[in-house]
Tab-separated table of C-alpha atoms and ligand atoms in Angstrom:
chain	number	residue	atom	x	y	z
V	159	UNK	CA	64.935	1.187	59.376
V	160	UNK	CA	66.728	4.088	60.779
V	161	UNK	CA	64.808	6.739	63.020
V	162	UNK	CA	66.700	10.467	63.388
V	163	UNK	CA	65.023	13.406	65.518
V	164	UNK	CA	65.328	16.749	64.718
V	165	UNK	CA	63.657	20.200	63.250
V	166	UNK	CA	62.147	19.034	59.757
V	167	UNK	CA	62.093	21.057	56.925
V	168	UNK	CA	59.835	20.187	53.685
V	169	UNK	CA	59.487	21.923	50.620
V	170	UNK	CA	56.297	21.734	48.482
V	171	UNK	CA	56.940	23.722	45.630
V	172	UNK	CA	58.689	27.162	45.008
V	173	UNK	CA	57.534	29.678	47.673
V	174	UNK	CA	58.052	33.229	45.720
V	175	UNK	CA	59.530	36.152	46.530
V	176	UNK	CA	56.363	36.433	48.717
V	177	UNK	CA	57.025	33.252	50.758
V	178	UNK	CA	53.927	31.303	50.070
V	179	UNK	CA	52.859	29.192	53.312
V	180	UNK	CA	52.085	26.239	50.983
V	181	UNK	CA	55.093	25.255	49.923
V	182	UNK	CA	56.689	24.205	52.723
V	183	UNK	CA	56.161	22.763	56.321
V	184	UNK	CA	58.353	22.494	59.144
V	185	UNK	CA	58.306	20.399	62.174
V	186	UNK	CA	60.333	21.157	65.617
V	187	UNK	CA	61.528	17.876	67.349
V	188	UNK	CA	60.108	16.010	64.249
V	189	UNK	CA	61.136	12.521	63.152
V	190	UNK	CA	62.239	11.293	59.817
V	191	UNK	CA	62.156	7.366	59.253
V	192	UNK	CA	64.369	5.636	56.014
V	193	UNK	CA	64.023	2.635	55.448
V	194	UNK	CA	67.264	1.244	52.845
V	195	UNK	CA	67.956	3.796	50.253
V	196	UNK	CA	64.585	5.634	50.791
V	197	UNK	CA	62.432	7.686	53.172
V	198	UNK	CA	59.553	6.113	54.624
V	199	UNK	CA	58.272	9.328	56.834
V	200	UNK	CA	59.201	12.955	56.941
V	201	UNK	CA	57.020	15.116	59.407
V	202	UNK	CA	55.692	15.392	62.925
V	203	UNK	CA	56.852	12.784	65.509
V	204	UNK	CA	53.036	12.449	66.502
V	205	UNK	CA	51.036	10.358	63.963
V	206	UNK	CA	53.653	8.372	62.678
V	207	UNK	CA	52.988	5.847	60.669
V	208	UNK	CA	54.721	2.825	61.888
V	209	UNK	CA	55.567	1.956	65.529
V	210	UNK	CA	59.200	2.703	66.316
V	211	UNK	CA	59.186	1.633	70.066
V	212	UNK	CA	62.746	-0.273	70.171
V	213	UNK	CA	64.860	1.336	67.330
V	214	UNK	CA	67.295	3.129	68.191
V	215	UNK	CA	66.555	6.933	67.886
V	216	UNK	CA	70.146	9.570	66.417
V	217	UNK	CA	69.189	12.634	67.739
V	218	UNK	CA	69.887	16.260	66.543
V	219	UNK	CA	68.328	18.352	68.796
V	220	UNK	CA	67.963	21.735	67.650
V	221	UNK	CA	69.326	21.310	64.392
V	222	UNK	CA	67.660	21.751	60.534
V	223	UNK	CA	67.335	18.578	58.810
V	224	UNK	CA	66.713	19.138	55.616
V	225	UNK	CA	67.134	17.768	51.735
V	226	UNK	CA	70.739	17.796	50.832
V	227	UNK	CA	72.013	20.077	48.389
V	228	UNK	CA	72.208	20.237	44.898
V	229	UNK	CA	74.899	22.120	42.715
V	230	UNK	CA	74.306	22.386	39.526
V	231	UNK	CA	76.777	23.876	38.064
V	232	UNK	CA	80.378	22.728	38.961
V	233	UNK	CA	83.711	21.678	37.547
V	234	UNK	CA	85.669	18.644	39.126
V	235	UNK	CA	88.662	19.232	37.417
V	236	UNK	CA	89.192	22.923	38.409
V	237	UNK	CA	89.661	21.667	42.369
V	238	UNK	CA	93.027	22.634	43.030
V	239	UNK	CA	93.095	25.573	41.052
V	240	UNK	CA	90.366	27.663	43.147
V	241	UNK	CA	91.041	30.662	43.939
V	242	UNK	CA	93.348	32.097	41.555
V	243	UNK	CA	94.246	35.737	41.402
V	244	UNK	CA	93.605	38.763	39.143
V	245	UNK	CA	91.605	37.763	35.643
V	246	UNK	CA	88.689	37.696	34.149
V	247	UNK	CA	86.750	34.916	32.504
V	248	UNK	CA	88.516	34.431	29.184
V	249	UNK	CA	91.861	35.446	30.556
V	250	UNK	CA	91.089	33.021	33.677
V	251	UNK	CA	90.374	30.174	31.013
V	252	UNK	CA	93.474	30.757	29.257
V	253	UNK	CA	95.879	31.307	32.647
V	254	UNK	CA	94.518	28.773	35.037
V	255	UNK	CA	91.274	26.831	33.476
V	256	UNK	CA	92.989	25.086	31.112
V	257	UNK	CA	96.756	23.949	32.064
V	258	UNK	CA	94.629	21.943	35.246
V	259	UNK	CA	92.161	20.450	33.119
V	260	UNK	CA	95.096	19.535	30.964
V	261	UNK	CA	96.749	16.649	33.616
V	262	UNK	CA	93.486	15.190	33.401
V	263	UNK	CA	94.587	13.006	30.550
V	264	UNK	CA	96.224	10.835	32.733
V	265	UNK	CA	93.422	8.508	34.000
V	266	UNK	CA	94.614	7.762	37.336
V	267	UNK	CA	95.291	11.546	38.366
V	268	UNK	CA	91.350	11.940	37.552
V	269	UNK	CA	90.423	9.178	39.881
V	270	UNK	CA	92.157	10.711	42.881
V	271	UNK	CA	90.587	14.435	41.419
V	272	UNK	CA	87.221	12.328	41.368
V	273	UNK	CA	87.323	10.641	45.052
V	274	UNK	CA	88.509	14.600	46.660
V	275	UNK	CA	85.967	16.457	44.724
V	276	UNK	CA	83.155	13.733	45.798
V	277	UNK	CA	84.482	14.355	49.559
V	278	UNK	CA	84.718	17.833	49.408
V	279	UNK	CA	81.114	18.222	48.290
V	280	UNK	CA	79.597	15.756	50.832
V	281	UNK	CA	81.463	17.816	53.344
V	282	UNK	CA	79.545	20.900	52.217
V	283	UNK	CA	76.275	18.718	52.316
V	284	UNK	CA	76.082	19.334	48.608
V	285	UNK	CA	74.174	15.352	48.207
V	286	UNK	CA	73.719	16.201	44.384
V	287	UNK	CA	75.797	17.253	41.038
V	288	UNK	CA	75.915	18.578	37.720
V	289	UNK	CA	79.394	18.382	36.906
V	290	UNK	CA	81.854	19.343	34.244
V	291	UNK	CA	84.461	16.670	33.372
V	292	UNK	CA	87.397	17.753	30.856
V	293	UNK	CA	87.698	16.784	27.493
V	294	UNK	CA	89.285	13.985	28.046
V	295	UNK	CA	86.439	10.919	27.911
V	296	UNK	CA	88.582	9.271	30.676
V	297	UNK	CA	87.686	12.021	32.849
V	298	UNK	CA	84.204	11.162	32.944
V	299	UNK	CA	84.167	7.717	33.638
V	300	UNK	CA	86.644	8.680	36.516
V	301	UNK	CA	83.927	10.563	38.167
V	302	UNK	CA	80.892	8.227	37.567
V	303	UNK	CA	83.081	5.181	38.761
V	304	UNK	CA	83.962	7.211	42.209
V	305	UNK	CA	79.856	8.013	42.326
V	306	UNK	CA	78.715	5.255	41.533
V	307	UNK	CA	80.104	3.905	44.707
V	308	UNK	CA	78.724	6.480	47.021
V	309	UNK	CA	74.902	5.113	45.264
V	310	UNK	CA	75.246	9.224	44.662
V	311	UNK	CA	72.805	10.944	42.266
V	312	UNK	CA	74.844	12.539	39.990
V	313	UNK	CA	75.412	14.247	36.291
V	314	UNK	CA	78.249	15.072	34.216
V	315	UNK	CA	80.116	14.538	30.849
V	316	UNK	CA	83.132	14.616	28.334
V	317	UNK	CA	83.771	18.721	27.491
V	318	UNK	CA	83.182	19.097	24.061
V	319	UNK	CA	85.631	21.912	22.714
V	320	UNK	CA	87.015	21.641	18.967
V	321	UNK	CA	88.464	25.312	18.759
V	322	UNK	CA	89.542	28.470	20.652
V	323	UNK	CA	91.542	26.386	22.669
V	324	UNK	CA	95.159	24.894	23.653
V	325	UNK	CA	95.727	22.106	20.722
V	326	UNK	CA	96.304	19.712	23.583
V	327	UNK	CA	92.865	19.869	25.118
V	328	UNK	CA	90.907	19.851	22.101
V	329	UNK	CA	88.490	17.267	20.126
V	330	UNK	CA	86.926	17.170	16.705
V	331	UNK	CA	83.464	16.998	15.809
V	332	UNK	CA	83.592	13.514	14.978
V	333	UNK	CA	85.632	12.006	18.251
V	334	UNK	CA	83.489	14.725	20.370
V	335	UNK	CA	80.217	12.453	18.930
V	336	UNK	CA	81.401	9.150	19.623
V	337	UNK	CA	83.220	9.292	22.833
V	338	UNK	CA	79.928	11.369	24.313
V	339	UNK	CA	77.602	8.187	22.710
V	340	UNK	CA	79.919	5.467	24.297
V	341	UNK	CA	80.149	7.172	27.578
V	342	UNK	CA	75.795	7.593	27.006
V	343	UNK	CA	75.760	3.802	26.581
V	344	UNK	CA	78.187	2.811	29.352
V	345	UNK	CA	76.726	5.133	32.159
V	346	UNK	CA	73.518	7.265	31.585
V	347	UNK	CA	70.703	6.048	34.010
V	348	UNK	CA	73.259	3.155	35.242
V	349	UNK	CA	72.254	3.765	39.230
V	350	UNK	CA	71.323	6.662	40.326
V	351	UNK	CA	73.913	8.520	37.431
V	352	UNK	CA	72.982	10.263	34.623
V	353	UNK	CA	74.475	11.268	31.118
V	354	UNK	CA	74.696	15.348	29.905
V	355	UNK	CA	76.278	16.235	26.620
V	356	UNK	CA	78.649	18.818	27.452
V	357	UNK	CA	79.785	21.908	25.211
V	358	UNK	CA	81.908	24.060	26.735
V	359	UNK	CA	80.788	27.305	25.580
V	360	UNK	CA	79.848	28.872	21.831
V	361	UNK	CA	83.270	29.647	21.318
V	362	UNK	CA	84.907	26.994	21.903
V	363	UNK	CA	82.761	24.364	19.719
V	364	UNK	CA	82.459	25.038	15.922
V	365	UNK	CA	78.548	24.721	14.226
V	366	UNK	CA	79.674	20.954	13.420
V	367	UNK	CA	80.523	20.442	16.663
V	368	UNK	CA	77.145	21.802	17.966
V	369	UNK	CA	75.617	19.947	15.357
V	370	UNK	CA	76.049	17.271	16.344
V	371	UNK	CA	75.996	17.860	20.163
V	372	UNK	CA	72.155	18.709	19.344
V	373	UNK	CA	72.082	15.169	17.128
V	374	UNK	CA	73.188	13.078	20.363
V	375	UNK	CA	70.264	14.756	22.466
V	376	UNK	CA	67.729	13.558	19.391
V	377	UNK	CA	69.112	9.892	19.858
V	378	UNK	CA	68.832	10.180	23.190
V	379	UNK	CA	65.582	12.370	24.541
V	380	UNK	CA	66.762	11.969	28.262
V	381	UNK	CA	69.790	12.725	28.357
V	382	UNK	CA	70.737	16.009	29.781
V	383	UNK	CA	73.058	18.893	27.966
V	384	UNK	CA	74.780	21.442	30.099
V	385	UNK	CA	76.936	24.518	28.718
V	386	UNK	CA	77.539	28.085	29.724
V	387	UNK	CA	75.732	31.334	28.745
V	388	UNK	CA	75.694	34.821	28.933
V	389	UNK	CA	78.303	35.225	31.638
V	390	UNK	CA	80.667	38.079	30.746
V	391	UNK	CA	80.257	40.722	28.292
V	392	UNK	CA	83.510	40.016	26.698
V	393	UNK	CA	82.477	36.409	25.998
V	394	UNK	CA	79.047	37.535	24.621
V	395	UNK	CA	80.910	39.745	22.009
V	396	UNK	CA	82.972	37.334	20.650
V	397	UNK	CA	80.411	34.705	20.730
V	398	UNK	CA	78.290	37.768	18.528
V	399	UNK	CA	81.708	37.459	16.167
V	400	UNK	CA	81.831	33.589	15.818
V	401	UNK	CA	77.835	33.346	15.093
V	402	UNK	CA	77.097	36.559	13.108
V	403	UNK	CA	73.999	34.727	11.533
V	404	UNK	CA	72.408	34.517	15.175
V	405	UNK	CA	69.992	36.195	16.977
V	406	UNK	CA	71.646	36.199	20.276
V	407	UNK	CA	74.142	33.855	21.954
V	408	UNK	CA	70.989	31.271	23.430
V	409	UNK	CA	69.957	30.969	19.757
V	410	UNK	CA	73.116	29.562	19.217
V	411	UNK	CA	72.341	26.404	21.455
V	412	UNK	CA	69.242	26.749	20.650
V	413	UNK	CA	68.920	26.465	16.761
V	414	UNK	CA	71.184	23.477	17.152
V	415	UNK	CA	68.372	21.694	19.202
V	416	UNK	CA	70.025	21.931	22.550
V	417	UNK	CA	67.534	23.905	24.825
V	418	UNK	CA	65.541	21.386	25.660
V	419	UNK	CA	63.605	20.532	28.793
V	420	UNK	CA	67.203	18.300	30.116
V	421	UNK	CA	69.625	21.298	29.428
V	422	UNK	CA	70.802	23.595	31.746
V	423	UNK	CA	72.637	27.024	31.002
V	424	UNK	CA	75.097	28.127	33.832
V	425	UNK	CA	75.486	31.944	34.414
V	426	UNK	CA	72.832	33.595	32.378
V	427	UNK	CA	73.949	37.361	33.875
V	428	UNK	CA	73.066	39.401	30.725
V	429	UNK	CA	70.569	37.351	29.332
V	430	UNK	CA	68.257	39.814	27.437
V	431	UNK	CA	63.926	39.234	27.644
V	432	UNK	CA	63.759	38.000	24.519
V	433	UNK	CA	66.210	35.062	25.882
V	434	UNK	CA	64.062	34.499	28.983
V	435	UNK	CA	61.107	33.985	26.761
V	436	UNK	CA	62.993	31.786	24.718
V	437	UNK	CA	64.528	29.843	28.064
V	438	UNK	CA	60.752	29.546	29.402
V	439	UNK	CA	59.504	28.489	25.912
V	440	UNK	CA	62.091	25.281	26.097
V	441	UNK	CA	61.318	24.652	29.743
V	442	UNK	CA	65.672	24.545	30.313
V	443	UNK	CA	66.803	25.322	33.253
V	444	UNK	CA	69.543	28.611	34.807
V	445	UNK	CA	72.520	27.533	37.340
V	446	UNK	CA	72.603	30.827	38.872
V	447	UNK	CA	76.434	30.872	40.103
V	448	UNK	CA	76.682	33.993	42.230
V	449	UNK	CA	80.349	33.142	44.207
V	450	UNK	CA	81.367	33.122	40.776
V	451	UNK	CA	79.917	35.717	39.252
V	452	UNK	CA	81.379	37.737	41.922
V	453	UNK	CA	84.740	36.097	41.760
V	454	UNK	CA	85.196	36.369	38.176
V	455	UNK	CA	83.896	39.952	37.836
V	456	UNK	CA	81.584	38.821	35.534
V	457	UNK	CA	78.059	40.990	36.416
V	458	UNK	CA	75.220	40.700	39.020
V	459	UNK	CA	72.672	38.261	38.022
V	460	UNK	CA	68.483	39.757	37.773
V	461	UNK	CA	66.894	37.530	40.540
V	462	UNK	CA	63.532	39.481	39.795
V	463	UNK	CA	64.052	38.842	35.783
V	464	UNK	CA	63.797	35.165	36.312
V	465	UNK	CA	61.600	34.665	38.770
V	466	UNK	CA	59.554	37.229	36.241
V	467	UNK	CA	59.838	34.661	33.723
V	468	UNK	CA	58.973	31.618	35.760
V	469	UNK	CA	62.510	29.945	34.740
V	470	UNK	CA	63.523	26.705	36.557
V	471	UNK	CA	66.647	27.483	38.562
V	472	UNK	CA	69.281	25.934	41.095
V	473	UNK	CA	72.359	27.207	42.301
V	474	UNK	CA	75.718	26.588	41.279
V	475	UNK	CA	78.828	27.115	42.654
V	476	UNK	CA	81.205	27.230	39.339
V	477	UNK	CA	84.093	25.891	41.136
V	478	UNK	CA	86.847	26.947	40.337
V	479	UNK	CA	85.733	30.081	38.646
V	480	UNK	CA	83.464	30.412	42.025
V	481	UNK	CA	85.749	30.411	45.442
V	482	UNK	CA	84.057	28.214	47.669
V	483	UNK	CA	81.966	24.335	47.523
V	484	UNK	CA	79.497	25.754	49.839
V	485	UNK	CA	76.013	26.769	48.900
V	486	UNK	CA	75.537	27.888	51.840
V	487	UNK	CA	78.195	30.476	51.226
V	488	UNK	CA	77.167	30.618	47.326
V	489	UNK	CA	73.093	31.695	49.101
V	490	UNK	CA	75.404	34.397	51.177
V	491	UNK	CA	76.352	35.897	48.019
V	492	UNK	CA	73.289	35.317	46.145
V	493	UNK	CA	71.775	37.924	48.420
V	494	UNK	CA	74.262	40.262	48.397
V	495	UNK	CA	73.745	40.217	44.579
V	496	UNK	CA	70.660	40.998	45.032
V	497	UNK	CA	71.177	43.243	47.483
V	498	UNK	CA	73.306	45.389	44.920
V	499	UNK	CA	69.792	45.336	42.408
V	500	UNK	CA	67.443	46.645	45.179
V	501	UNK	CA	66.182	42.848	45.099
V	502	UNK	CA	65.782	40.876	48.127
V	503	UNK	CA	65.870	36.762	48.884
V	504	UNK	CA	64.297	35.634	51.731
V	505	UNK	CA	65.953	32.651	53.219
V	506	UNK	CA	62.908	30.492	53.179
V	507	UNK	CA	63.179	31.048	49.498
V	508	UNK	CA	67.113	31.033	49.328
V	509	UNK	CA	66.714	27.390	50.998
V	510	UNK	CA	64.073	26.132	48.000
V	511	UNK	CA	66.827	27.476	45.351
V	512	UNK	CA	69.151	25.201	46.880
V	513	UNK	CA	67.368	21.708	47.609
V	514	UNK	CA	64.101	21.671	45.507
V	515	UNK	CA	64.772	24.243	43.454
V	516	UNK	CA	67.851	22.703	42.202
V	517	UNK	CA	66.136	19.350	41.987
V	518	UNK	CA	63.636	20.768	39.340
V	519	UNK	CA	66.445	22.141	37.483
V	520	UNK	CA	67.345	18.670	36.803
V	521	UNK	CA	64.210	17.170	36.491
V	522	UNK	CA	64.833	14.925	39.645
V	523	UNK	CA	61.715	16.600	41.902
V	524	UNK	CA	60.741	13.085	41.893
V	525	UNK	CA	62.889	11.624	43.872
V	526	UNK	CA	65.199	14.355	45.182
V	527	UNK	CA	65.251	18.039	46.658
V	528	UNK	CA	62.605	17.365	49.611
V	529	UNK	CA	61.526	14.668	52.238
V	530	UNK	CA	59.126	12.855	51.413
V	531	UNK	CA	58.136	9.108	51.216
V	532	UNK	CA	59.723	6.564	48.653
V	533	UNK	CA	62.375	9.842	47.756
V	534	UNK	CA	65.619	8.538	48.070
V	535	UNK	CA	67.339	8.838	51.711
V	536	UNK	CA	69.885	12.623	50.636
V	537	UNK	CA	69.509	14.773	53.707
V	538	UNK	CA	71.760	16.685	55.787
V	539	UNK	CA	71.643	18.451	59.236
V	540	UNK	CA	72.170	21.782	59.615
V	541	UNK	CA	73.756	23.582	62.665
V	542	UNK	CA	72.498	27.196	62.914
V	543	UNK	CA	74.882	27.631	66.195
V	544	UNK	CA	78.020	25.833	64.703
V	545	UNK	CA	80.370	28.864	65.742
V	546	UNK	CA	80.531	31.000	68.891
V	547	UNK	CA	79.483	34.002	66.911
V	548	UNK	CA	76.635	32.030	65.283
V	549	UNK	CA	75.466	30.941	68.759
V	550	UNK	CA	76.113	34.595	69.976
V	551	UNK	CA	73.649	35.441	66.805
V	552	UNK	CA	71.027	33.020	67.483
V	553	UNK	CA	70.097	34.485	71.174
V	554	UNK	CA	68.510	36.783	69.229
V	555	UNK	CA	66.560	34.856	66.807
V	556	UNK	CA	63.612	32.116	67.535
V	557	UNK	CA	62.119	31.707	64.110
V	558	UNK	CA	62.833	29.503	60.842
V	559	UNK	CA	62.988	32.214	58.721
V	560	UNK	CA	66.094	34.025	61.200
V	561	UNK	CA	67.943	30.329	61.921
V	562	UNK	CA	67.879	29.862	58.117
V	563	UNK	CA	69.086	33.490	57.272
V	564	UNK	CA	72.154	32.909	59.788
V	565	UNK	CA	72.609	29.686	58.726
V	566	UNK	CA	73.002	31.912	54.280
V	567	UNK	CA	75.082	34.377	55.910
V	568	UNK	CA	77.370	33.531	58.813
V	569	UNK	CA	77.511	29.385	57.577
V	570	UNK	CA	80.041	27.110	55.886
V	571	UNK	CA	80.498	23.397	55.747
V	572	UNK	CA	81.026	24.108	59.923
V	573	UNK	CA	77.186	24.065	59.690
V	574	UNK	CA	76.829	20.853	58.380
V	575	UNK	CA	76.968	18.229	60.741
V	576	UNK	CA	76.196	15.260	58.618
V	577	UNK	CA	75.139	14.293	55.457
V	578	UNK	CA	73.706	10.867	54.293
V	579	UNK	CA	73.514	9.569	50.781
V	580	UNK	CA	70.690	7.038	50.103
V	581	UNK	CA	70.695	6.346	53.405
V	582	UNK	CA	74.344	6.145	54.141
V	583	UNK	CA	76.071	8.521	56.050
V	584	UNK	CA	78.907	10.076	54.482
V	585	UNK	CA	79.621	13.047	56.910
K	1184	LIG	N1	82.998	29.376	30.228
K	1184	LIG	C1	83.646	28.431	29.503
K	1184	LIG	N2	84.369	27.621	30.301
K	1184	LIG	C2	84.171	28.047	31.552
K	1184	LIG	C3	84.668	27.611	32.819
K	1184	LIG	O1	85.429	26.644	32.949
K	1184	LIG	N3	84.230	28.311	33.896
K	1184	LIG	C4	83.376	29.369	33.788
K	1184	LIG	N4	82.983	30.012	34.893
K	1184	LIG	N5	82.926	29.809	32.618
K	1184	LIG	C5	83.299	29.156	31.517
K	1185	LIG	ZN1	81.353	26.880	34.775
């Protein structure tokens, strides 16, 4: 058993824009116990359940522990091309997107791409994934062999992308099929991983290839599919070009059987109310990817829209279309987003988005997201006064709801002080 001290921070359910008391508790100077992979107890350091009179107590005094977080929207291969200058999303593919994703044919540069991405995102206190691979199958099992050894929860697959692309990073229907199935055989549900067919985006898949991206989620009910949506109005346009017989680019995916209740569309900026119906109907999920949305020029996402339409939704960070690993900076510009729509996000709410929230997206409420017993042992600690400026900051604020606003928009991974996986500490 291990015992750590600290502020505790539980989420119930999704607390509106309104900030229902409900859905979440927190407990100064509480306790969490784990026992193994799992939690035990999450809550007030009076009434605990078990007697922990000679185990050794880690203490973190004044600082947030909370669920760790979970990004789901994000590209492994696109590491070490962050942060490049001056285009916009199809332009960006062309110029930067796809001569990285290219190298990762060979095998053995994707493991060492695989073991820096895992690090990087544990040193964000990002304890959960949905990742992009390439199109390379290789690249996949790269990434589930590194996770698999951190016991990490976490999502990706093969890119599926048969046209509208560079020759040398493109499949065809028929390998796209049976490299996804082998890679759904070797690895989905193996540990704590998990399988999601992978089309790039409408134009770069043909109808065959959708096809039959919607047959592998038939033959296999839970097994996820990710893909992007609605993210930049030149992309929408052509998409309108490719799929004239369509009623919108989501009724692309989804007359091919791939909105389902395991799919999750990243970007979503212009997605018209008929779409949000649609996305409800299906019970899928939005990443909602505001670093790169901002980055890439691409549009300010409607907060109010979705939470209108009761979608499921997590954050994502898009890297490397977004600029930076941490959700805590991705929550900074998620309000600012807002902001710019005359919305607002209150932190307590902001927080949900990024643990829970994100957990729902990917139908793991269950066992991640929160603390709670018999969920699995992801948390992180959270520094509110990690810089001088942040401590400066917090002499002036006493209450969750200001440490937790700081935390969105003065914090980076410098606020994360550790971050355990399962129960092992891996910052
Ligand atoms: N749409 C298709 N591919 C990509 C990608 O790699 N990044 C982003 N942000 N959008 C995409
Ligand atoms: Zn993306």
């Amino acid at each position: 058993m291990q015992v750590f001290k600290g502020d505790i921070l539980i989420y119930n359910d999704n607390p509106g824009a309104n900030i229902s008391e409900s859905s979440y508790s927190f407990y100064e100077d509480g306790l969490l116990l784990t026992e193994k992979d799992k939690i035990l107890y999450a809550g007030s350091a009076k009434n605990i359940p078990f007697p922990i009179n000679d185990l050794p107590i880690t203490s973190f005094t004044g600082k947030i522990i909370t669920a760790g977080f979970v990004d789901t929207h994000i590209h492994y291969p696109q590491i070490n091309m962050i942060a490049s200058f001056g285009e916009q999303l199809l332009e960006w593919l062309e110029r930067y997107a796809f001569p990285a994703e290219k190298k990762f044919k060979d095998s053995s540069y994707a493991k060492i791409m695989a073991d820096e991405f895992l690090k990087e995102l544990h040193r964000n206190g990002t304890t959960t994934a949905l990742v992009f691979s390439t199109v390379h199958k290789s690249s996949a099992d790269a990434l589930f062999t590194e996770a698999q050894k951190h016991n990490m929860a976490l999502l990706t697959g093969k890119v599926l992308m048969d046209r509208n692309a560079p020759e040398w990073l493109t499949d065809t229907p028929e390998t796209s099929y049976n490299d996804s199935k082998a890679l759904i055989e070797k690895w989905h549900k193996v540990d704590r991983l998990r399988y999601a067919v992978t089309p790039r985006f409408a134009i770069t898949s043909s109808p065959e290839q959708l096809e039959l991206a919607g047959r592998l989620l038939k033959e296999h009910t839970d097994v996820y599919m990710q893909t992007h949506l609605s993210e930049n109005k030149k992309e929408i346009e052509s998409v309108a070009r490719l799929f004239p017989d369509s009623l919108g680019y989501l009724d692309v995916y989804d007359r091919m059987g791939l909105a389902t209740d395991h799919s999750v569309f990243a970007h979503c900026v212009h997605l018209t109310d008929d779409e949000y119906t649609v996305m409800k109907a299906r019970n899928s999920a939005i990443a909602f990817c505001p670093c790169s949305n901002m980055f890439l020029g691409s549009g300010l996402f409607n907060l109010n829209k979705a939470r209108k339409h009761d979608v499921k939704m997590g954050l994502g960070t898009d890297v490397g279309g977004g600029n930076s690993f941490s959700i805590l900076q991705n929550l900074n510009e998620a309000y600012k987003v807002a902001q710019l729509r005359s919305q607002k996000l209150h932190p307590i709410q902001a927080f949900y988005y990024a643990t829970l929230g994100g957990a729902q997206a990917l139908n793991l409420e269950h066992q991640i997201g929160t603390l709670k017993k018999d969920y699995y042992a992801d948390f992180i600690v959270l520094d509110p006064g990690a810089t001088d400026l942040m401590r400066l900051r917090l002499k002036n604020a006493s209450t969750l709801t200001d440490k937790l606003f700081i935390l969105m928009m003065m914090g980076d991974d410098r606020c994360v002080e550790a971050a355990y996986i399962a129960g092992r500490k891996v910052k």
